[in-house]
PDB file of C-alpha atoms in Angstrom:
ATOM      1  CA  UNK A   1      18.378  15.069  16.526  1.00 71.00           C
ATOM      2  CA  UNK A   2      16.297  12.599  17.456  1.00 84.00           C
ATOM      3  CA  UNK A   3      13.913  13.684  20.908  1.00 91.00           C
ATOM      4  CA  UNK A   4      12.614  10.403  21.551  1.00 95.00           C
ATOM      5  CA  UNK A   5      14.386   7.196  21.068  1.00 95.00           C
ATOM      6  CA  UNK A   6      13.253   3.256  20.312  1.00 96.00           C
ATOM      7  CA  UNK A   7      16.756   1.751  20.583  1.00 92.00           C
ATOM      8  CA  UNK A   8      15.292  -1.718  19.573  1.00 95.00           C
ATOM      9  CA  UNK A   9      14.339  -1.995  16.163  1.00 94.00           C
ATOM     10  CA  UNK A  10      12.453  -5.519  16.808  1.00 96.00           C
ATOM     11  CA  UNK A  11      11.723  -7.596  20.212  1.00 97.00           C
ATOM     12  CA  UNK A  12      10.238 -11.141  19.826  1.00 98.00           C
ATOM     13  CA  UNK A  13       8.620 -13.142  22.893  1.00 98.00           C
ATOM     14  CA  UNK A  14       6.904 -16.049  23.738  1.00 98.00           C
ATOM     15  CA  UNK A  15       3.422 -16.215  24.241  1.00 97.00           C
ATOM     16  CA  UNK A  16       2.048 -15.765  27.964  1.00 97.00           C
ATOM     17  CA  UNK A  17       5.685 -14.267  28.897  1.00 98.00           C
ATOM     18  CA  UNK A  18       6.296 -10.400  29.281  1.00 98.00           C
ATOM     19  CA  UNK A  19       7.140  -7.928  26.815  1.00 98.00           C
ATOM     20  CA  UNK A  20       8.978  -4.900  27.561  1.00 98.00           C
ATOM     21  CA  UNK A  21       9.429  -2.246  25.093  1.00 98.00           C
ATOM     22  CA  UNK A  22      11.813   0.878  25.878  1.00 98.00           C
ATOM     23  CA  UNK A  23      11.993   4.317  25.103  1.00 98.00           C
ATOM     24  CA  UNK A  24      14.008   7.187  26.023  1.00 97.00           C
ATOM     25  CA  UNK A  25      13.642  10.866  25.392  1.00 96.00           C
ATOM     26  CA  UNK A  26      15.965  13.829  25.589  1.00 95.00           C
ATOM     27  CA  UNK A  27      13.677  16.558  25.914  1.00 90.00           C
ATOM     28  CA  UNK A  28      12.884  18.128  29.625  1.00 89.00           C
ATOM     29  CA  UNK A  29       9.879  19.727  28.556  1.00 87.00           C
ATOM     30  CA  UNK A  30       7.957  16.389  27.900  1.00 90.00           C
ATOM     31  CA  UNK A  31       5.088  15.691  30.266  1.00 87.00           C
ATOM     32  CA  UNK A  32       2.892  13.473  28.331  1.00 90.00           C
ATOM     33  CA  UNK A  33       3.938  10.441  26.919  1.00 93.00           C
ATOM     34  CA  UNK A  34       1.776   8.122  25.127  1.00 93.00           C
ATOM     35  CA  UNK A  35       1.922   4.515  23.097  1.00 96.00           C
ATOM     36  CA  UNK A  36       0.588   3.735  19.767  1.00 96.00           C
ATOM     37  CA  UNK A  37       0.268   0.340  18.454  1.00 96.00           C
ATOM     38  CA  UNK A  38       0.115  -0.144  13.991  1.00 94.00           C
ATOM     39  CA  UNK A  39      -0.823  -2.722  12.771  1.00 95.00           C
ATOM     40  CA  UNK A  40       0.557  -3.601   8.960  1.00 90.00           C
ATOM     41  CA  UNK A  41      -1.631  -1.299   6.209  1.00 87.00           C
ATOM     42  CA  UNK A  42      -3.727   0.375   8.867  1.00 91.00           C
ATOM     43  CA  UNK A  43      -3.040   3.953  11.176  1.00 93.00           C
ATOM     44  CA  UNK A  44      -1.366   3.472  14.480  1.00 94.00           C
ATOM     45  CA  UNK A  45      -4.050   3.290  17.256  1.00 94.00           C
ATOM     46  CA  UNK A  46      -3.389   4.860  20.861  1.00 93.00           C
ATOM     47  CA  UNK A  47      -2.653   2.166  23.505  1.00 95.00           C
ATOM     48  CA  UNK A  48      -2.202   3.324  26.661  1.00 95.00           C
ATOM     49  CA  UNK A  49      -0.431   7.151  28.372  1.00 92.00           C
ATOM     50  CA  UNK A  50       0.691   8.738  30.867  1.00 93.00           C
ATOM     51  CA  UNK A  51       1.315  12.358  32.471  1.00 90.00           C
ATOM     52  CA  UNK A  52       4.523  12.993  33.673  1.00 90.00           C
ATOM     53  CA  UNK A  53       3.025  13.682  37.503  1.00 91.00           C
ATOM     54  CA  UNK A  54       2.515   9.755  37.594  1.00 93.00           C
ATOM     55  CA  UNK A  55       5.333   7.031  37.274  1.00 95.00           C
ATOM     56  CA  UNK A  56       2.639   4.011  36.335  1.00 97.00           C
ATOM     57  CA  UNK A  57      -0.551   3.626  34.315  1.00 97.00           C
ATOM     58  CA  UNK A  58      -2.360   0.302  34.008  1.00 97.00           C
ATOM     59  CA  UNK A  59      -4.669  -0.723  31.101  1.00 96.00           C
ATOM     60  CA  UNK A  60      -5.586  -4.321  31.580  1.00 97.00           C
ATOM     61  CA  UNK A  61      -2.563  -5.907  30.205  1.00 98.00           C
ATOM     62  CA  UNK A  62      -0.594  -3.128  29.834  1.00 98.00           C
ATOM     63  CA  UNK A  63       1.478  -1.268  31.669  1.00 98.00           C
ATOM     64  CA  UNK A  64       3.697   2.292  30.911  1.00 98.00           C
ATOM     65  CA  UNK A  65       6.219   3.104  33.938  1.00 98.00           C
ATOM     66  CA  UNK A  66       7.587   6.397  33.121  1.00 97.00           C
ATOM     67  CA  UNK A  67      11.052   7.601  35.441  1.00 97.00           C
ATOM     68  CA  UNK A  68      11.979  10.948  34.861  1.00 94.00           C
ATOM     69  CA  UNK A  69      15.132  11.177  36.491  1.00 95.00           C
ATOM     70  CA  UNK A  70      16.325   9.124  33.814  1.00 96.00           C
ATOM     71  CA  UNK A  71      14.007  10.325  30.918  1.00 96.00           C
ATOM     72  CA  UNK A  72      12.880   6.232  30.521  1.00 97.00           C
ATOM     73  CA  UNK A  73       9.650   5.063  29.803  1.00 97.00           C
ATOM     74  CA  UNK A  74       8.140   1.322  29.724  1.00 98.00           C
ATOM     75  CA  UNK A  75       5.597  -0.572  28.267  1.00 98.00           C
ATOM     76  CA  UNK A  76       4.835  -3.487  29.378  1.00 98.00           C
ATOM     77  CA  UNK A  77       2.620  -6.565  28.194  1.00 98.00           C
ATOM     78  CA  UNK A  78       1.807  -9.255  30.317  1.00 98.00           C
ATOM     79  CA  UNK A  79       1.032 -12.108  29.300  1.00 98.00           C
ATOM     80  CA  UNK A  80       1.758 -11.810  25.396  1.00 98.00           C
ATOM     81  CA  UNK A  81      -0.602 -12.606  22.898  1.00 97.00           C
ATOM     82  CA  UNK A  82      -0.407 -13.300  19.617  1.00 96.00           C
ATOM     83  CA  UNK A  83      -2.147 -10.715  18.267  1.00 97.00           C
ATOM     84  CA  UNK A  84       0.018  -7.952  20.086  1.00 98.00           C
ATOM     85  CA  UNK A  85       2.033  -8.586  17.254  1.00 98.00           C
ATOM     86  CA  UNK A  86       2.340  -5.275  15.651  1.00 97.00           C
ATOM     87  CA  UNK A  87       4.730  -2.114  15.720  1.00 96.00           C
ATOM     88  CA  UNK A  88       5.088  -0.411  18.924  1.00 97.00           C
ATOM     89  CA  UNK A  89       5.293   3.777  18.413  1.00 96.00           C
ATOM     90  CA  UNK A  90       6.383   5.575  21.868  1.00 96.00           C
ATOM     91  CA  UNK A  91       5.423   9.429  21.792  1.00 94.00           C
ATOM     92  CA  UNK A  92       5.542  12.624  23.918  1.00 93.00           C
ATOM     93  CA  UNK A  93       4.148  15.824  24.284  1.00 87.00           C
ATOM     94  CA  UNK A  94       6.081  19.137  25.452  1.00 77.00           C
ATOM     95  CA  UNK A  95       4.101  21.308  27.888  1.00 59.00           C
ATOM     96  CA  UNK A  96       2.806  23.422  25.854  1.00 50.00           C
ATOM     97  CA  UNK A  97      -0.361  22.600  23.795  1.00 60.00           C
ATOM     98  CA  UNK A  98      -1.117  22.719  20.598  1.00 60.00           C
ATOM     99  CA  UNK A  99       2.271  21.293  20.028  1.00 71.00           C
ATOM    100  CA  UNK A 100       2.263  18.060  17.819  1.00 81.00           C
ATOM    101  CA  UNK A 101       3.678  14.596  19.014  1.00 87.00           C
ATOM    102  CA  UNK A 102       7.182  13.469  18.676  1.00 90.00           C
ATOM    103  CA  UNK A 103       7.539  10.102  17.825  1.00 93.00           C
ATOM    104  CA  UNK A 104       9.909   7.523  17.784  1.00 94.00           C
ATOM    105  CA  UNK A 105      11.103   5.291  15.463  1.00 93.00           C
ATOM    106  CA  UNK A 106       8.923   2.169  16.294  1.00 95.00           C
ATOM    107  CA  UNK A 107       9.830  -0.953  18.156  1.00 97.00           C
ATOM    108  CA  UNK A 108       8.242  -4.357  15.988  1.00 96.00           C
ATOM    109  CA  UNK A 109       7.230  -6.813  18.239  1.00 98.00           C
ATOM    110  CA  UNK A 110       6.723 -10.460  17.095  1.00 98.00           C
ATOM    111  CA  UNK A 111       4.717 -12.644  20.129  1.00 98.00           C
ATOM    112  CA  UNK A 112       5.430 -16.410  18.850  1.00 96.00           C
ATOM    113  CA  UNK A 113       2.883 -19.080  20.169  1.00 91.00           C
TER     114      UNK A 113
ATOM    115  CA  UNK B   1     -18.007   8.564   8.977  1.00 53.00           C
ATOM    116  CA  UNK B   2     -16.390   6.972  12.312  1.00 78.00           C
ATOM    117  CA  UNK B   3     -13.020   7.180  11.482  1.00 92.00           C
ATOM    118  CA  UNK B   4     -10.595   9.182   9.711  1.00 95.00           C
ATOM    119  CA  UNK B   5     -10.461   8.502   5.775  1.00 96.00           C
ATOM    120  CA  UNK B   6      -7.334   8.890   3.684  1.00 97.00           C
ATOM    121  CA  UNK B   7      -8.057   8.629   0.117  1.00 96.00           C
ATOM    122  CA  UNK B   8      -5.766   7.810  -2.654  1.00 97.00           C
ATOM    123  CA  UNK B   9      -4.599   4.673  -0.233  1.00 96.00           C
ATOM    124  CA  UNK B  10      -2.039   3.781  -2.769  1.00 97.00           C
ATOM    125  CA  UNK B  11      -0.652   6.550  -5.778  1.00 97.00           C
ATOM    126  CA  UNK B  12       2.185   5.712  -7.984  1.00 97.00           C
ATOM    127  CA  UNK B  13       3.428   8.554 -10.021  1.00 97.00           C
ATOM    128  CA  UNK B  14       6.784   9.449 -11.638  1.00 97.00           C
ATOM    129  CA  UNK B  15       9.456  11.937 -10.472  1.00 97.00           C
ATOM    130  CA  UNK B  16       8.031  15.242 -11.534  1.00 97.00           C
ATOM    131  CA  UNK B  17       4.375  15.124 -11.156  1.00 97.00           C
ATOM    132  CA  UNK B  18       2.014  16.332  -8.783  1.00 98.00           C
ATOM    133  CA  UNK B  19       0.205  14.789  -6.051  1.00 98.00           C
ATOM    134  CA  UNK B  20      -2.767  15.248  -3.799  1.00 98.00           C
ATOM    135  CA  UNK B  21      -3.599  12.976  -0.554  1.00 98.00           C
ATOM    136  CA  UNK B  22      -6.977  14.180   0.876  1.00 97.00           C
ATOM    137  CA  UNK B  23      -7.962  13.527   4.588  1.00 97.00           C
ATOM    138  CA  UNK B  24     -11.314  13.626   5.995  1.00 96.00           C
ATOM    139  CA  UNK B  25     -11.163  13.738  10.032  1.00 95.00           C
ATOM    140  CA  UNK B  26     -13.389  12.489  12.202  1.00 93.00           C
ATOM    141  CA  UNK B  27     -16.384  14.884  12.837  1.00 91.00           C
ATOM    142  CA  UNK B  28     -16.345  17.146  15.272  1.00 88.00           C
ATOM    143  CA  UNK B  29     -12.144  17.169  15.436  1.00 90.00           C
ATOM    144  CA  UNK B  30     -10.630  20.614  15.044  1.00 88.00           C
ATOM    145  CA  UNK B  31      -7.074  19.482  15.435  1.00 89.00           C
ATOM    146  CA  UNK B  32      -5.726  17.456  11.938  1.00 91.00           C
ATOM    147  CA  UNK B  33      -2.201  16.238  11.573  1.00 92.00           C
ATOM    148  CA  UNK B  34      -0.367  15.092   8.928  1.00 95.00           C
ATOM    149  CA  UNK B  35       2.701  13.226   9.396  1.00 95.00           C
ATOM    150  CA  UNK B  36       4.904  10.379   7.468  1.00 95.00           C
ATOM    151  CA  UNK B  37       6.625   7.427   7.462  1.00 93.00           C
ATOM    152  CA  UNK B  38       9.192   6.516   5.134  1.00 91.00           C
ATOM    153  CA  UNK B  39      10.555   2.813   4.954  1.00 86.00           C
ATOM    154  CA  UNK B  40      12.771   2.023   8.479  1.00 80.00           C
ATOM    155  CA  UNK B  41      11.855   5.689   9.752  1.00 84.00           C
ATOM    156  CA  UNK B  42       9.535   6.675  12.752  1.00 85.00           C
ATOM    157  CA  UNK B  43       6.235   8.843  12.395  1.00 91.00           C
ATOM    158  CA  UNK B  44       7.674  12.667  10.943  1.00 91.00           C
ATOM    159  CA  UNK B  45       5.522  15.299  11.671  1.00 91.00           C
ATOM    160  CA  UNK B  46       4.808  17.563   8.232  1.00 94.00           C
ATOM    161  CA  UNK B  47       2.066  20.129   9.667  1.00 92.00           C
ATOM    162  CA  UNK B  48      -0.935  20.972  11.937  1.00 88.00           C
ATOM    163  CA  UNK B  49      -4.193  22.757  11.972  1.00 89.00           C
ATOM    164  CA  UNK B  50      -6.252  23.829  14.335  1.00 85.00           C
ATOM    165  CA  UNK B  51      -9.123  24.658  12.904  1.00 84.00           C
ATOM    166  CA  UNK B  52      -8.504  26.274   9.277  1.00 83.00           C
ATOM    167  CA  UNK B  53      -4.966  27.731  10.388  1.00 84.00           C
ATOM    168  CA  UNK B  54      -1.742  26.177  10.571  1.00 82.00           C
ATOM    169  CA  UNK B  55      -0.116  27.679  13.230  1.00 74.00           C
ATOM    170  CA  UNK B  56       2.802  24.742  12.673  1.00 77.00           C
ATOM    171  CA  UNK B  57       4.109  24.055   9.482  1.00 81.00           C
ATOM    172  CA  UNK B  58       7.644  23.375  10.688  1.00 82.00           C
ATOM    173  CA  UNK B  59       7.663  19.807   9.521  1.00 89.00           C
ATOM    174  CA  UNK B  60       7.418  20.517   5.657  1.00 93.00           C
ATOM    175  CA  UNK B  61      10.733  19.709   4.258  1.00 92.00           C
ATOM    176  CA  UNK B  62      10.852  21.573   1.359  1.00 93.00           C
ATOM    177  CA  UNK B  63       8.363  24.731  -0.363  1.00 94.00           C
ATOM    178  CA  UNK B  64       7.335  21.529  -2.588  1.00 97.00           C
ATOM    179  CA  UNK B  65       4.863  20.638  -0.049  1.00 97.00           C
ATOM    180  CA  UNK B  66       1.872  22.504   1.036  1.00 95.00           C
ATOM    181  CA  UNK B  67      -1.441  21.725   2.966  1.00 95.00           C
ATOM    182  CA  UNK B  68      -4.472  23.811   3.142  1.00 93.00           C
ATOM    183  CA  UNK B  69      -7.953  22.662   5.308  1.00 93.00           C
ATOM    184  CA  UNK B  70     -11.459  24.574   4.367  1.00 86.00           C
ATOM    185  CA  UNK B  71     -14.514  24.353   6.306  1.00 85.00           C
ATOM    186  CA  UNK B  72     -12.713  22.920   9.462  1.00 80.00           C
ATOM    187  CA  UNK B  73     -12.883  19.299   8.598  1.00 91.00           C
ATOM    188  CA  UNK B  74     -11.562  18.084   4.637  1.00 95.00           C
ATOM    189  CA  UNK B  75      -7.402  18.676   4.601  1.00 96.00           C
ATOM    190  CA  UNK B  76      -5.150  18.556   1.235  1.00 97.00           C
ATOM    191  CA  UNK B  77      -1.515  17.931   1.051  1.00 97.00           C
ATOM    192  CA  UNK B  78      -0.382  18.676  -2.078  1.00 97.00           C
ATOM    193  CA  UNK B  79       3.512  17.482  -3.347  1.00 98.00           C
ATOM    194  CA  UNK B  80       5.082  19.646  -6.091  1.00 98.00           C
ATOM    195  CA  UNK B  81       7.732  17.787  -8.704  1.00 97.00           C
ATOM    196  CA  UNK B  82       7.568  14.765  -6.735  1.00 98.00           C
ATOM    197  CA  UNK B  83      10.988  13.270  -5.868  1.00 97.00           C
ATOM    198  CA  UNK B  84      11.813  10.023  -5.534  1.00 96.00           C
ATOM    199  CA  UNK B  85      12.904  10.438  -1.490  1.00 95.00           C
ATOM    200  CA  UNK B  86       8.783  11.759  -1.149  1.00 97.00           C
ATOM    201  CA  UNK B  87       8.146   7.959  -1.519  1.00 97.00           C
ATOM    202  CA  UNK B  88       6.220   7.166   2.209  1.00 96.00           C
ATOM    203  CA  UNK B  89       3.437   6.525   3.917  1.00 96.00           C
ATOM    204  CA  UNK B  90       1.177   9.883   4.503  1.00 97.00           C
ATOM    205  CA  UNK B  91      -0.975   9.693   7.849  1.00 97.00           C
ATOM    206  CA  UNK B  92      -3.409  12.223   8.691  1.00 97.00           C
ATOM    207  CA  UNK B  93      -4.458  11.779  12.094  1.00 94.00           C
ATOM    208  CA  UNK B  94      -7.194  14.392  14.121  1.00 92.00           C
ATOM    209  CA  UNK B  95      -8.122  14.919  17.299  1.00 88.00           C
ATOM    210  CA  UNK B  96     -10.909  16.587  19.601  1.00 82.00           C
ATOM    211  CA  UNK B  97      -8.791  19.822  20.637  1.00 71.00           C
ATOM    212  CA  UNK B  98      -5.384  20.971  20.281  1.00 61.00           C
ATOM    213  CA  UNK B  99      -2.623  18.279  21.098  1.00 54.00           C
ATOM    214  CA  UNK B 100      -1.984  16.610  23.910  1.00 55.00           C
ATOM    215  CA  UNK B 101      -5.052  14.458  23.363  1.00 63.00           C
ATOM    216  CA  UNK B 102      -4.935  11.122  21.922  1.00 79.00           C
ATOM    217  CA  UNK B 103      -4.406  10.912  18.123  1.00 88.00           C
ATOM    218  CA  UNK B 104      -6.969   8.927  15.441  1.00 92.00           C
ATOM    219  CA  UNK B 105      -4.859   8.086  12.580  1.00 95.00           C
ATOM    220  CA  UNK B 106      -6.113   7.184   8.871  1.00 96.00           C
ATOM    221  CA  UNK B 107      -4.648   4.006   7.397  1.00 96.00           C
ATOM    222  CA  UNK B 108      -2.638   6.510   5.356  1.00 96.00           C
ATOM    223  CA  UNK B 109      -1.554   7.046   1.410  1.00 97.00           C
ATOM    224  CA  UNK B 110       1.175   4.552   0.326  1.00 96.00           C
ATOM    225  CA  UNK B 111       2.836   7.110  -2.339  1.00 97.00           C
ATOM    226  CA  UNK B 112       5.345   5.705  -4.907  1.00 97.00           C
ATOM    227  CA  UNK B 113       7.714   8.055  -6.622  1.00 97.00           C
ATOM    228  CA  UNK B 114       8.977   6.114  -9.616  1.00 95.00           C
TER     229      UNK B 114
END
């Protein structure tokens, strides 16, 4: 039973245009949600959160809209680079602490110059 | 050091043996994570500590796998009669406190069950 969901396996874009990676989670008692970025061979790095009081964080060129109503969250990259190319982890946090990360499954996105 | 280190980074072995993946978290981080990655598959959490305890060890999917952390900081997870379906990529990742914080990930053990 998976808690959070990547329902796109791969996303490619032009560079300078928008990506927009989605992920959806089933569990209520997620109010932190964060993005990590992997790069091939190396850890996944954090990117960018958000608590689940907001419904936007900014980061420079990112952006994570979170809607709880429909248990959505966003990340979006404007403009694309090249060397965004990577794989894309969404992951929350239940209330509690002390309580690991859920992850998803990863979206890989390809930015094509 | 700066960052967390994952040593083997790659260990082939055959079905049967037993393996070892050491983490050393960043300094200072009481919270250490393992999780993995098998080929096509998100990040699976195996366990956490919090210090020397493992108040989580709902992730390990089977009494083959164990973990222990001494001192607070070095963490071993140690594989019994590997199986072939162990074959992943083992991340340890720590953090300052408890979760909810950001995670700091190794670059991980590629392990090969042949």
């Amino acid at each position: 039973d998976q808690q959070v969901k990547q329902n796109s396996p791969s996303l490619s874009v032009q560079e300078g245009r928008i990506s927009i990676l989605n992920c959806d989670y089933t569990n209520s008692m997620f109010d932190y949600f964060l993005w990590y970025k992997k790069y091939p061979a190396e850890g996944p790095t954090f990117l960018i959160s958000i608590s689940s009081i907001k419904d936007k964080n900014e980061d420079g060129r990112f952006t994570v809209f979170l809607n709880k109503s429909a248990k959505h969250l966003s990340l979006h990259i404007v403009p694309s680079q090249p060397g965004d190319s990577a794989v894309y982890f969404c992951a929350a946090s239940p209330e509690r602490l002390g309580t690991p990360l859920v992850f998803g499954k990863g979206t890989r996105l390809s930015v094509i110059a | 050091g700066a960052g967390v280190s994952q040593s083997p980074s790659n260990k082939v072995t055959e079905k049967g043996k037993d393996v070892e993946l050491r983490c050393d978290p960043i300094s200072g981080h009481t919270a250490l994570y393992w999780y993995r990655q098998s080929l096509g598959q998100g990040l699976e959490f195996l366990i956490y500590f919090q210090g020397n305890s493992a108040p989580d060890k709902s992730g390990l999917p089977s009494d083959r796998f164990s973990a222990e952390r001494t001192g607070g900081s070095v963490s071993t997870l140690t594989i019994q009669r590997t199986q072939q379906e162990d074959s992943a990529v083992y991340l340890c990742a720590s953090s300052l406190r408890q979760s909810n914080e950001k995670l700091f990930f190794g670059s991980g053990t590629q392990l090969s069950v042949l």
